[in-house]
XYZ file of C-alpha atoms in Angstrom:
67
model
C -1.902 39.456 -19.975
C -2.468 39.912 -16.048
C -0.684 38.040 -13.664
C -1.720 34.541 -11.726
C -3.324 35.943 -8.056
C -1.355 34.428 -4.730
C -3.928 32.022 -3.202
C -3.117 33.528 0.172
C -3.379 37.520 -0.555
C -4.848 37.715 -4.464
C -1.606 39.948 -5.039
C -0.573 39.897 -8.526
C 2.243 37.246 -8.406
C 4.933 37.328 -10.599
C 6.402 34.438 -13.239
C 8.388 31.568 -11.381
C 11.344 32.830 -13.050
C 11.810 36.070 -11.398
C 9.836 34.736 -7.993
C 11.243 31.997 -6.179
C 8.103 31.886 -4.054
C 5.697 30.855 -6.946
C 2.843 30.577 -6.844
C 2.883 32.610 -4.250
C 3.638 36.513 -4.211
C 6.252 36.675 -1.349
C 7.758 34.105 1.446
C 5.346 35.090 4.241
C 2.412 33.730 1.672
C 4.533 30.729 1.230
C 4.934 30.603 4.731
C 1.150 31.521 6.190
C 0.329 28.313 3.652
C 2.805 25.943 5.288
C 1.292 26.826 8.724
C -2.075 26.055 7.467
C -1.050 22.657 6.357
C 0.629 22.179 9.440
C -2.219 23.649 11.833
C -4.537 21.465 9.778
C -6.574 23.928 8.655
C -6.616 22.255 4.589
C -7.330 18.618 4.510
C -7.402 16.820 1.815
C -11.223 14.484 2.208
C -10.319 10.764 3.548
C -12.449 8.161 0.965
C -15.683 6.127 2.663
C -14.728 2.968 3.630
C -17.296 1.799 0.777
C -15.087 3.837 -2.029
C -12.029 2.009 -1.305
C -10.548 0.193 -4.140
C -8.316 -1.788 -2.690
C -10.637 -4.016 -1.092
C -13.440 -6.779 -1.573
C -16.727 -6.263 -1.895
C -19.118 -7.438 0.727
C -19.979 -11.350 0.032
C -16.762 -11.339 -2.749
C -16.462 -15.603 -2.380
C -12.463 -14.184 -1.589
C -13.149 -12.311 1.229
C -14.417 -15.001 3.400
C -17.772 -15.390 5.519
C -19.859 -12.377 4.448
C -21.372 -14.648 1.643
């Protein structure tokens, strides 16, 4: 059975039980994915303002003057 690939490198990375940096292969990979996070480089996609669930439908009667 091979091993899981580190999303930063695609090193061979090692059962969370003998890595403490799972799923990645070493600290720096844990640590180059932090600084992506925080330099905003992933994003996770913001929902249209049509796609929210939360709120009423255009001309809902509850929503108030878009009848």
């Amino acid at each position: 059975m091979s091993l899981p690939a580190c999303p930063i490198c695609q090193k061979p990375t090692p059962p969370r039980a003998e890595n403490p940096s799972y799923p990645f292969c070493s600290r720096r990979c844990r640590a180059v994915d932090l600084g992506r996070w925080l330099g905003e480089e992933y994003r996770v996609p913001d929902r249209q303002s049509d796609e929210r669930e939360d709120e009423l439908p255009p001309g809902h009667p509850e929503r108030g003057g878009d009848a």
